[in-house]
XYZ file of C-alpha atoms in Angstrom:
318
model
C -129.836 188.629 170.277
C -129.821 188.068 166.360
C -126.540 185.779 167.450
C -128.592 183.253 169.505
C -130.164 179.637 168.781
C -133.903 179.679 168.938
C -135.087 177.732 172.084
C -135.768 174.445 171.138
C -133.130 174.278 168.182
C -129.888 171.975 169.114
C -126.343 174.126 168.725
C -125.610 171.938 165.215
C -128.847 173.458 163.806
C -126.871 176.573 163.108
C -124.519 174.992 160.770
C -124.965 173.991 156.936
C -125.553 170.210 156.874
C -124.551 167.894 154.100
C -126.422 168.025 151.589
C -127.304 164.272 149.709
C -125.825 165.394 146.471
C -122.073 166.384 148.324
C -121.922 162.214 149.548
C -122.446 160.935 146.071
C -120.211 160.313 143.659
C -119.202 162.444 140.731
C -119.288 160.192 138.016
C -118.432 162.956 135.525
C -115.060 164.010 137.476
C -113.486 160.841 138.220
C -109.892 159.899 138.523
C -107.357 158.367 135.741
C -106.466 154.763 137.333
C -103.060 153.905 136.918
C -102.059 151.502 133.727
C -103.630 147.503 134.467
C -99.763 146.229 134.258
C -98.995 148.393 137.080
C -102.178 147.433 139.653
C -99.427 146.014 142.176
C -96.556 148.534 141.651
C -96.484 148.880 145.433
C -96.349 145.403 146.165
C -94.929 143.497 143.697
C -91.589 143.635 142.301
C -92.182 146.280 139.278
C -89.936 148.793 137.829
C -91.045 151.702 135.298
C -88.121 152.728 132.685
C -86.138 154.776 135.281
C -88.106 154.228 138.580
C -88.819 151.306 141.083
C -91.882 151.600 143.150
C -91.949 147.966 144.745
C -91.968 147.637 148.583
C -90.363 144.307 148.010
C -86.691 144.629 147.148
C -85.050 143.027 143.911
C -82.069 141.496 145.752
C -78.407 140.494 144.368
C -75.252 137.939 145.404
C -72.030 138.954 144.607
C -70.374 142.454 143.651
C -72.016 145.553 141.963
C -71.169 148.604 140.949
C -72.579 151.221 138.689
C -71.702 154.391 137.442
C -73.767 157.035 135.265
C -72.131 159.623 133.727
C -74.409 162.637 132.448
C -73.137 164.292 128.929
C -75.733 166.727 128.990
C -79.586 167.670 130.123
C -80.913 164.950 128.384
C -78.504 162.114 127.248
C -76.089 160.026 129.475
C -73.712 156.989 129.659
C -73.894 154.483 132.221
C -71.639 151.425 133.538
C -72.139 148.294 135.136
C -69.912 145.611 136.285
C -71.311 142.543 138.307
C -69.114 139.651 139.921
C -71.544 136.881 141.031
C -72.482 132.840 141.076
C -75.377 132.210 138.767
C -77.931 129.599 139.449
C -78.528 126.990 136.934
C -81.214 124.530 136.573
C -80.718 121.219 138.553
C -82.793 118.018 138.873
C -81.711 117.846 142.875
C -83.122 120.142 145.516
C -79.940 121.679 146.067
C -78.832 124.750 144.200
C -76.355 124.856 141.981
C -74.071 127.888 141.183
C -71.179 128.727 138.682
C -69.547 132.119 139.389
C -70.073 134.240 136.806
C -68.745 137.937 135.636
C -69.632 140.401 132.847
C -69.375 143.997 132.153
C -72.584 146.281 130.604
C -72.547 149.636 128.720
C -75.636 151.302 128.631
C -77.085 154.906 126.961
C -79.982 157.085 128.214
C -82.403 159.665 126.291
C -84.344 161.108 128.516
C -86.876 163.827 127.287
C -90.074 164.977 128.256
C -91.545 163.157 125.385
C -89.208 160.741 124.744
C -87.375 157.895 126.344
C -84.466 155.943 124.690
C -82.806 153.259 126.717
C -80.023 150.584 125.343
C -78.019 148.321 127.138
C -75.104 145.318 125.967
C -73.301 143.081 127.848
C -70.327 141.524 127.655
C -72.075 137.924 126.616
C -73.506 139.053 123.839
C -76.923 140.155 124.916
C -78.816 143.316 123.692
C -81.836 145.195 125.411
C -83.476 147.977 124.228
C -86.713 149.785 125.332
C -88.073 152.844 124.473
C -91.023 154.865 125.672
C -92.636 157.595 123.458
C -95.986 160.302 124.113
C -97.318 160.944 120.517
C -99.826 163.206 122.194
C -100.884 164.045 126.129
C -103.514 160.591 125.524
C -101.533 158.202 123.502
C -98.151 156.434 124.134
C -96.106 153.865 122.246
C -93.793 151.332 124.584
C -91.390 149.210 123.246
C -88.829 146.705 124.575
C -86.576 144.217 122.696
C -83.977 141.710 123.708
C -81.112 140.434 121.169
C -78.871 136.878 121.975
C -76.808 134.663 121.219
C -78.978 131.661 122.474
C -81.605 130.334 120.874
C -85.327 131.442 121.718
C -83.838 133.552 124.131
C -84.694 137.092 121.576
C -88.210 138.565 122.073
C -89.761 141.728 121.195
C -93.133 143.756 122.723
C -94.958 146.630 121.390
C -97.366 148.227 123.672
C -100.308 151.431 122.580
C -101.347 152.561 125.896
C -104.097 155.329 125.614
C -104.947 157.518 129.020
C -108.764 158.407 128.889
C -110.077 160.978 131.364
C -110.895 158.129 133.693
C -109.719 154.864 132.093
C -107.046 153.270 129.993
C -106.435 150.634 127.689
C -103.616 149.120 126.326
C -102.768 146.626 123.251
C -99.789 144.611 122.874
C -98.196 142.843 120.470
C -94.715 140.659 120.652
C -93.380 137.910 119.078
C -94.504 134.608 118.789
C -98.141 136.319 117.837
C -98.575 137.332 121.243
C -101.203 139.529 121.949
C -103.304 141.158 124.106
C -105.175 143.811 125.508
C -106.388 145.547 128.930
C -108.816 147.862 129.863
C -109.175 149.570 133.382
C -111.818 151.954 134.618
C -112.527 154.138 137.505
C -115.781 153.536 139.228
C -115.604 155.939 142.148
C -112.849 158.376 143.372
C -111.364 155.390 145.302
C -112.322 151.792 143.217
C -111.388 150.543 139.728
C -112.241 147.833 138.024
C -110.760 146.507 134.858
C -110.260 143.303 132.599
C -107.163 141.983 130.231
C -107.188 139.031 127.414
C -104.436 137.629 125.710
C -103.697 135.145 122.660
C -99.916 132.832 122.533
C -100.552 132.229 118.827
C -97.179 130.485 119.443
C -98.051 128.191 122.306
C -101.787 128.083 120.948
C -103.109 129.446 125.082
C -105.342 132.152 125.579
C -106.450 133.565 128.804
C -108.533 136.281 130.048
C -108.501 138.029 133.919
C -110.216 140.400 135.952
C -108.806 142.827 138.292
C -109.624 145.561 141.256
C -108.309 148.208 142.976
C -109.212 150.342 146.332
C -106.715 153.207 146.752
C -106.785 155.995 149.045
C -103.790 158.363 150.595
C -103.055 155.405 153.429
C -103.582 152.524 151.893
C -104.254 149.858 148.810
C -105.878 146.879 148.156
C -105.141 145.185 144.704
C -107.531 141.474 143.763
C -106.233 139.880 140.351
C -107.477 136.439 139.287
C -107.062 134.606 135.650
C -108.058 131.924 133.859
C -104.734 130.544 134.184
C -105.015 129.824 137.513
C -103.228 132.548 139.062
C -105.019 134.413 142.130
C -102.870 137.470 143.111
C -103.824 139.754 146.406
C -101.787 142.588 147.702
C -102.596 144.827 150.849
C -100.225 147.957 151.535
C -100.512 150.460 154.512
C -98.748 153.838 154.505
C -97.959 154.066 158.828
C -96.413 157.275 158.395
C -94.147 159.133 156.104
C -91.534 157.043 156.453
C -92.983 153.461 156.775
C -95.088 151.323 154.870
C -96.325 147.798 155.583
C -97.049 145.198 152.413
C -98.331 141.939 152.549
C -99.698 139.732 149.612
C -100.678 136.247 148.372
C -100.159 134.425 145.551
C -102.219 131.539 144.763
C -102.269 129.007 142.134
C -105.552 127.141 141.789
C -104.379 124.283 139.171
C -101.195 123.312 140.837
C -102.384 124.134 144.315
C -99.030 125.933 145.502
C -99.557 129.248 147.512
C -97.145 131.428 148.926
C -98.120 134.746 151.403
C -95.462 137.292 151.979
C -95.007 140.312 154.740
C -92.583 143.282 153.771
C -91.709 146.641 155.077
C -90.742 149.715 153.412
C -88.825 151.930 155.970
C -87.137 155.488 154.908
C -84.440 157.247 156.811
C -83.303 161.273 156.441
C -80.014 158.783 154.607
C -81.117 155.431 153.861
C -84.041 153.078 152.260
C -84.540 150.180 154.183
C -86.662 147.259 152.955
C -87.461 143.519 153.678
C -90.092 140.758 153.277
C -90.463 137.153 155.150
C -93.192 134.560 153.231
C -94.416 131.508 154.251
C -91.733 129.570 152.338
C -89.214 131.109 155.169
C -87.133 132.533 152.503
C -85.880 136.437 153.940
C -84.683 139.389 152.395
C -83.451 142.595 153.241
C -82.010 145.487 151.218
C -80.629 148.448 152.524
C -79.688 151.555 150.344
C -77.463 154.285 151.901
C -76.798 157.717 150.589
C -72.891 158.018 151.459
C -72.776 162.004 149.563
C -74.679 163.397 146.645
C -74.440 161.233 144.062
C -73.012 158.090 145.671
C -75.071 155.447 147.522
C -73.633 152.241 149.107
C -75.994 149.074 148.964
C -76.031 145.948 150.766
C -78.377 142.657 149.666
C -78.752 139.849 151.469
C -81.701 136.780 151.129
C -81.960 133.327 152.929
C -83.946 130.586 152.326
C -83.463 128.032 155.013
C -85.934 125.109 153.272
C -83.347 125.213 150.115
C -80.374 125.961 152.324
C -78.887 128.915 150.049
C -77.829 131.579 151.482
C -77.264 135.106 149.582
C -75.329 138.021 149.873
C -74.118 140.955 148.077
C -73.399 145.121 148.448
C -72.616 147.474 145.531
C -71.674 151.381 144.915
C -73.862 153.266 142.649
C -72.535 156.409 141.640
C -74.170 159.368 139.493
């Protein structure tokens, strides 16, 4: 009889309940938010030194093949040869392309501390970034670009330090560029964070605000500036293999806005993704593992308002 409710006592009377403290927050064991450049990584077209996380694919016209050859455990080769038209600037509405071709030779460090990353191409252009963890808190980023055109060379320094549950960042690039960000969690889900940044150069200076709602299904990303820029992104894990993206860009000097849609849509062999935005430009790209090692890509983007029309498929091997 010990095993019986009481008369009078519901059945749910037997179990614990929630206690007020288990529904609040721990403020003293809160997450590390990821770095303020990244807040739309899922979104919006960004790519870390090795990895892309971006829904929305980074398409290509034209012919594209590269090849990465490993040396050892840590240092490799790599190979790149595009055939392609090239858009250049044009007063009319119509696009203009010249077809272009060039060849670039690139080398990879990769170590658990340390990432050294170099690329040249055949018209003259340099690009080198590197990536370094002094210690588990504190990172040093750096990317340059050497050419042959004028004002086309820059440099960027970035000192990123990862805080229990915050980071900042301050960079530094030519042209007395610089800025710096700061990002904090508030709860296990919501951060909120801030950037400013000085164009000694262009004599500008801006500041912005940011947010960020993330759980295991889904994220919401708010950005606005001073500059005018308002940026929104919304993506939705469906299932293991499918994720939905949508975002808006919005421009509150110059009025122009532009929404986009996307998919994100992985096979046992293949990557498919895609977006559609209200400028009824389309995209797809589709990535294909053909064996281990070799993966077969096709690109293709139209915008029917500008009538061009794009198209391309590669080989990446290694």
């Amino acid at each position: 009889m010990a095993g019986l409710v009481p008369p009078g006592a519901s059945p749910d009377a037997s179990k614990p309940a929630h206690s007020e403290a288990d529904e609040k927050t721990d403020y003293m064991n809160l997450p590390c938010p990821i770095p303020y450049e990244e807040l739309h990584r899922e979104a919006l077209s960004y790519s870390s030194l090795l990895t892309s996380f971006s829904i929305w694919p980074e398409t290509f016209e034209g012919l594209r093949f590269d090849f990465t050859k490993a040396l050892n455990q840590k240092f490799s080769l790599s190979h790149s040869v595009f055939m392609g038209p090239t858009e250049i600037p044009s007063q009319s509405a119509e696009t203009i392309k010249i077809p272009t071709a060039h060849y670039e030779f690139g080398t990879n460090f990769i170590d658990p501390n340390l990432m050294l990353i170099g690329r040249v191409l055949t018209d003259g252009r340099l690009n080198a970034r590197l990536k370094w963890d002094l210690t588990d808190n504190f990172t040093v980023k750096a990317n340059a670009q050497l050419s042959n055109e004028p004002h086309m060379s820059h440099g960027m320094f970035n000192f990123d330090y990862k805080g229990k549950d915050f980071r900042s960042q301050f960079q530094m690039g030519n042209g007395a560029l610089f800025g710096a960000s700061y990002i904090q969690s508030i709860t296990q889900h919501l951060s909120l964070g801030g950037e400013v940044f000085w164009a000694g150069q262009h004599r500008k200076s801006g500041i912005g605000y940011a947010a960020r709602y993330e759980t295991d299904k889904m994220v919401a990303t708010g950005q606005v500036a001073n500059t005018g820029i308002v940026a929104l992104s919304y993506v939705q894990k469906v299932s293991d293999k499918v994720s939905l993206a949508t975002d808006l860009m919005y421009n509150y000097m110059s009025r122009d806005v532009t929404a986009s849609v996307g998919y994100d849509y992985t096979l046992r062999q293949c990557r498919l993704r895609g977006k559609i935005d209200s400028n009824g430009c389309t995209t797809s790209y589709l990535e294909e593992r053909l064996n281990m090692g070799l993966n077969f890509i096709l690109s293709a983007e139209i915008d029917h308002r500008k009538k061009d029309y794009k198209f391309g498929f590669g080989l990446t091997v290694g």
